[in-house]
Amino acid sequence: MPLPCRPPETSTSRDGKKRWAPTSRWSLPMSAEALAIESDFFAPRAAIDDLLSEFLTEKAQNASVPGQAALALLLRDFVAGGKRVRPLLCVTGWLAAGGRGDPAQAVRLAASIELAHACALIHDDIMDASDSRRGRPTVHRVLADHHHVPSTAQRYGLSGAILLGDLALVWSDELLHTTPMPDAHRVAVMRCVDLARSELIGGQHLDLLTTGDLHVSIETTMSVVRYKTAKYTIERPLQVGAALAGAGRQVMDACSAYGVPLGEAFQLRDDVLGVFGDPDRMGKSRLDDLREGKCTSLIVHALRASGPAQAGRLRALIGDPHLGEQEAAEVRDILTSTGARAAVERMIEERYRQALDALASAPFPHGASRILENVVETVVHRTA
Amino acid sequence: MPLPCRPPETSTSRDGKKRWAPTSRWSLPMSAEALAIESDFFAPRAAIDDLLSEFLTEKAQNASVPGQAALALLLRDFVAGGKRVRPLLCVTGWLAAGGRGDPAQAVRLAASIELAHACALIHDDIMDASDSRRGRPTVHRVLADHHHVPSTAQRYGLSGAILLGDLALVWSDELLHTTPMPDAHRVAVMRCVDLARSELIGGQHLDLLTTGDLHVSIETTMSVVRYKTAKYTIERPLQVGAALAGAGRQVMDACSAYGVPLGEAFQLRDDVLGVFGDPDRMGKSRLDDLREGKCTSLIVHALRASGPAQAGRLRALIGDPHLGEQEAAEVRDILTSTGARAAVERMIEERYRQALDALASAPFPHGASRILENVVETVVHRTA
């Protein structure tokens, strides 16, 4: 007797789009959704979004400690705005290592990655004393603005945001620990997750140590890029998903060979856009990076290539919290005339080639390779 | 042929005391050390200390990101000062659920609990803007004091301490994820660990919400006590260890029946000592709790029992950052004359009885019960 062929469980969201249920009991391989994720990078997005929303709504509904429901809902709203780059790469990593059929476990792991990332962002906003993210007030601002005792509002905002970041990490762990996976794969999954997190922190710390210091070497700058972005955003999410599917050494190495240069290109493109990008498309000012005094690859190159007068101007302008449009234009001129911009574009191009070369020889299924090829194009040639 | 009977692997520490090696390959049950931990609460302490020290030293030695070695060593120094209440209770929980023989896995899990606790303390010190802990500068102070750029030292101290707290939690996870345990027990261990952490955060957040508010109910105050201390410090560490040994429902429930009232008594004793204790024995001022405006059980009771004049004085004094010895003496007089101190002592006594009663009917082995009996006495009748 043939197995009864039920359609996959779907839910219809507010936007009217059908989505696969994150805890689908559908287990026959090659459902329409499974086929979709084999060719479309963004296909698992709705399932990741739904799982995060359901998980955090449930946390709010079942909160045992007074006050915790509000934290869960605040986190749900915060998380709703993300681009999901890391979780989508996690699902792609699972495909790249031969993952087939019901992607529910990869989606759960992907959602776990996104919650850990929420911790990083919430804490990062405290460290940068940022007032807004994604066009909305940051968590510490929201908490301070809504506190009932005005005299302690600032302190409550800071402390509450530290705690909410911690809670996001703890709930990320809960998703991780409740993702069913073969015991033989669990060790590698956990190892990649733990590594990704500690490398990010190492990169953030090195960034802190060097911010405001205009004498850092290009090697140090590239270390920040490697640990804070390349490994954390591309290499490790791919490997976490790949490990879930039981990837061997070859697949894991291919994830690195592809992910590290691509992640570096991603950050270098960010550095260029932060100063030369279109503010309207970027949704952020071109003054922020310069005012903050970030010693990006662009700045290091320019300082190395410029004469005493230009170097003096750069040192005077970079990190000036009152830097205006006119000074920013002056910095852009120096970055262009010293050849710094062109040098960074060459670095991006070189890494773009490396990532594509790695992909060409990677032992990934065709569908996963196609997706990762598109990711390279998007990352390198984006304008926002 | 009988098994070769080798002595357990020990290492001799600087103080000359023999300690069992935390990753001992000794697996015959009933070594001298195993016998010791069956009767002495503090026996596993050296092994926990050694494991933490070795783990963090190794992190410093193998740090791949520049700057991370210094963070690992700072964390090692910070962790070295702890009393190890929670990790020791974890090992005791393992014994209570029938754990026997080599305690290496329970010790590793215990060390993981201590690193997560380090995260809580480091972040707590930021939230309280504390300058010292355990008689030494807090992490954010150490980082700020040693930063090479004076103008950004404060910001680096705050940000670095947020990151080091996060790193402690990530490394706690690494110890957790690399503790070998039967698959059948893992789900329960992870569940207890995740719960302990989210409950602590819930309790800390509720504490934040109510600090400075002298109108909170005794129920709210006791919620803070329950989640921030009772569950986090006593119940959950016991259950984590018990789950490792494969505890069933009865043992887990007995850990709760014992741990929650004892943990509440522990915090209530702290509240009393914070105001009435001997500052020399306590190692901290009796002014801190009062200046901070913490609405402890003592204060709630006194406000409820006092007339308008006394209540007015309490409201004026509690939370005053400049409160001096004379005003503290006045508060103590009110706490005594309103019967608040006696009421809290009765609450402690009641919970002391509940914990002992729970222990009398708990299905624990005799040795574990004896240890937990001594813990009750120490917690309730301590003077510092």
PDB file of C-alpha atoms in Angstrom, chain A residues 9-101:
ATOM      1  CA  GLU A   9       1.640  21.671   6.421  1.00  0.00           C
ATOM      2  CA  THR A  10       1.580  25.292   5.496  1.00  0.00           C
ATOM      3  CA  SER A  11       0.428  28.417   7.219  1.00  0.00           C
ATOM      4  CA  THR A  12      -0.779  31.551   5.514  1.00  0.00           C
ATOM      5  CA  SER A  13       0.854  34.700   6.807  1.00  0.00           C
ATOM      6  CA  ARG A  14      -0.426  38.227   6.875  1.00  0.00           C
ATOM      7  CA  ASP A  15       1.095  38.893   3.471  1.00  0.00           C
ATOM      8  CA  GLY A  16      -0.948  36.036   2.059  1.00  0.00           C
ATOM      9  CA  LYS A  17       2.104  33.941   1.137  1.00  0.00           C
ATOM     10  CA  LYS A  18       2.070  30.232   1.865  1.00  0.00           C
ATOM     11  CA  ARG A  19       4.885  29.151   4.159  1.00  0.00           C
ATOM     12  CA  TRP A  20       5.966  25.751   5.340  1.00  0.00           C
ATOM     13  CA  ALA A  21       5.277  25.105   8.973  1.00  0.00           C
ATOM     14  CA  PRO A  22       8.561  25.120  10.901  1.00  0.00           C
ATOM     15  CA  THR A  23       7.695  21.989  12.855  1.00  0.00           C
ATOM     16  CA  SER A  24       6.196  20.233   9.842  1.00  0.00           C
ATOM     17  CA  ARG A  25       5.545  16.524  10.266  1.00  0.00           C
ATOM     18  CA  TRP A  26       5.842  16.251   6.493  1.00  0.00           C
ATOM     19  CA  SER A  27       8.741  13.947   5.944  1.00  0.00           C
ATOM     20  CA  LEU A  28       8.542  12.711   2.380  1.00  0.00           C
ATOM     21  CA  PRO A  29      11.507  14.215   0.549  1.00  0.00           C
ATOM     22  CA  MET A  30      11.107  16.561  -2.404  1.00  0.00           C
ATOM     23  CA  SER A  31       8.044  18.494  -1.348  1.00  0.00           C
ATOM     24  CA  ALA A  32       7.484  21.677  -3.331  1.00  0.00           C
ATOM     25  CA  GLU A  33       9.161  23.604  -0.509  1.00  0.00           C
ATOM     26  CA  ALA A  34      12.177  21.359  -0.407  1.00  0.00           C
ATOM     27  CA  LEU A  35      12.554  21.811  -4.150  1.00  0.00           C
ATOM     28  CA  ALA A  36      12.269  25.575  -3.725  1.00  0.00           C
ATOM     29  CA  ILE A  37      15.073  25.783  -1.170  1.00  0.00           C
ATOM     30  CA  GLU A  38      17.277  23.758  -3.484  1.00  0.00           C
ATOM     31  CA  SER A  39      17.288  26.588  -5.986  1.00  0.00           C
ATOM     32  CA  ASP A  40      16.333  29.740  -4.085  1.00  0.00           C
ATOM     33  CA  PHE A  41      18.543  31.215  -1.357  1.00  0.00           C
ATOM     34  CA  PHE A  42      15.603  33.117   0.145  1.00  0.00           C
ATOM     35  CA  ALA A  43      13.085  30.255   0.118  1.00  0.00           C
ATOM     36  CA  PRO A  44      13.636  29.222   3.781  1.00  0.00           C
ATOM     37  CA  ARG A  45      13.258  32.799   5.003  1.00  0.00           C
ATOM     38  CA  ALA A  46       9.540  32.577   5.775  1.00  0.00           C
ATOM     39  CA  ALA A  47      10.018  29.383   7.768  1.00  0.00           C
ATOM     40  CA  ILE A  48      12.867  30.934   9.778  1.00  0.00           C
ATOM     41  CA  ASP A  49      10.772  34.068  10.417  1.00  0.00           C
ATOM     42  CA  ASP A  50       7.763  32.028  11.493  1.00  0.00           C
ATOM     43  CA  LEU A  51       9.772  29.844  13.833  1.00  0.00           C
ATOM     44  CA  LEU A  52      11.403  32.854  15.508  1.00  0.00           C
ATOM     45  CA  SER A  53       8.076  34.612  15.876  1.00  0.00           C
ATOM     46  CA  GLU A  54       6.331  31.521  17.248  1.00  0.00           C
ATOM     47  CA  PHE A  55       9.163  30.663  19.621  1.00  0.00           C
ATOM     48  CA  LEU A  56       9.282  34.170  21.099  1.00  0.00           C
ATOM     49  CA  THR A  57       5.488  34.532  21.240  1.00  0.00           C
ATOM     50  CA  GLU A  58       5.383  31.279  23.185  1.00  0.00           C
ATOM     51  CA  LYS A  59       8.099  32.591  25.516  1.00  0.00           C
ATOM     52  CA  ALA A  60       5.935  35.648  26.178  1.00  0.00           C
ATOM     53  CA  GLN A  61       2.809  33.562  26.736  1.00  0.00           C
ATOM     54  CA  ASN A  62       4.513  31.106  29.092  1.00  0.00           C
ATOM     55  CA  ALA A  63       6.736  33.580  30.957  1.00  0.00           C
ATOM     56  CA  SER A  64       6.896  32.530  34.592  1.00  0.00           C
ATOM     57  CA  VAL A  65       8.801  35.559  35.889  1.00  0.00           C
ATOM     58  CA  PRO A  66       6.846  38.851  36.018  1.00  0.00           C
ATOM     59  CA  GLY A  67       8.217  41.282  33.418  1.00  0.00           C
ATOM     60  CA  GLN A  68       9.737  38.612  31.193  1.00  0.00           C
ATOM     61  CA  ALA A  69       6.831  38.550  28.716  1.00  0.00           C
ATOM     62  CA  ALA A  70       7.584  42.148  27.746  1.00  0.00           C
ATOM     63  CA  LEU A  71      11.230  41.225  27.154  1.00  0.00           C
ATOM     64  CA  ALA A  72      10.224  38.320  24.915  1.00  0.00           C
ATOM     65  CA  LEU A  73       7.954  40.554  22.821  1.00  0.00           C
ATOM     66  CA  LEU A  74      10.595  43.260  22.566  1.00  0.00           C
ATOM     67  CA  LEU A  75      13.058  40.639  21.332  1.00  0.00           C
ATOM     68  CA  ARG A  76      10.496  39.308  18.854  1.00  0.00           C
ATOM     69  CA  ASP A  77      10.023  42.795  17.397  1.00  0.00           C
ATOM     70  CA  PHE A  78      13.768  43.390  17.291  1.00  0.00           C
ATOM     71  CA  VAL A  79      14.470  40.097  15.554  1.00  0.00           C
ATOM     72  CA  ALA A  80      11.685  40.676  13.000  1.00  0.00           C
ATOM     73  CA  GLY A  81      13.779  43.284  11.202  1.00  0.00           C
ATOM     74  CA  GLY A  82      16.768  41.118  10.274  1.00  0.00           C
ATOM     75  CA  LYS A  83      18.033  40.254   6.782  1.00  0.00           C
ATOM     76  CA  ARG A  84      18.660  36.605   7.819  1.00  0.00           C
ATOM     77  CA  VAL A  85      21.978  36.337   5.966  1.00  0.00           C
ATOM     78  CA  ARG A  86      23.497  33.934   8.523  1.00  0.00           C
ATOM     79  CA  PRO A  87      20.483  31.647   8.994  1.00  0.00           C
ATOM     80  CA  LEU A  88      19.932  31.426   5.224  1.00  0.00           C
ATOM     81  CA  LEU A  89      23.590  30.474   4.802  1.00  0.00           C
ATOM     82  CA  CYS A  90      23.124  27.825   7.496  1.00  0.00           C
ATOM     83  CA  VAL A  91      20.325  26.204   5.475  1.00  0.00           C
ATOM     84  CA  THR A  92      22.463  26.519   2.330  1.00  0.00           C
ATOM     85  CA  GLY A  93      25.343  24.821   4.179  1.00  0.00           C
ATOM     86  CA  TRP A  94      23.015  21.960   4.999  1.00  0.00           C
ATOM     87  CA  LEU A  95      22.142  21.658   1.290  1.00  0.00           C
ATOM     88  CA  ALA A  96      25.809  21.947   0.332  1.00  0.00           C
ATOM     89  CA  ALA A  97      26.607  18.923   2.497  1.00  0.00           C
ATOM     90  CA  GLY A  98      23.871  16.909   0.844  1.00  0.00           C
ATOM     91  CA  GLY A  99      20.947  17.711   3.178  1.00  0.00           C
ATOM     92  CA  ARG A 100      17.706  16.576   1.497  1.00  0.00           C
ATOM     93  CA  GLY A 101      13.976  16.490   2.193  1.00  0.00           C
TER      94      GLY A 101
END
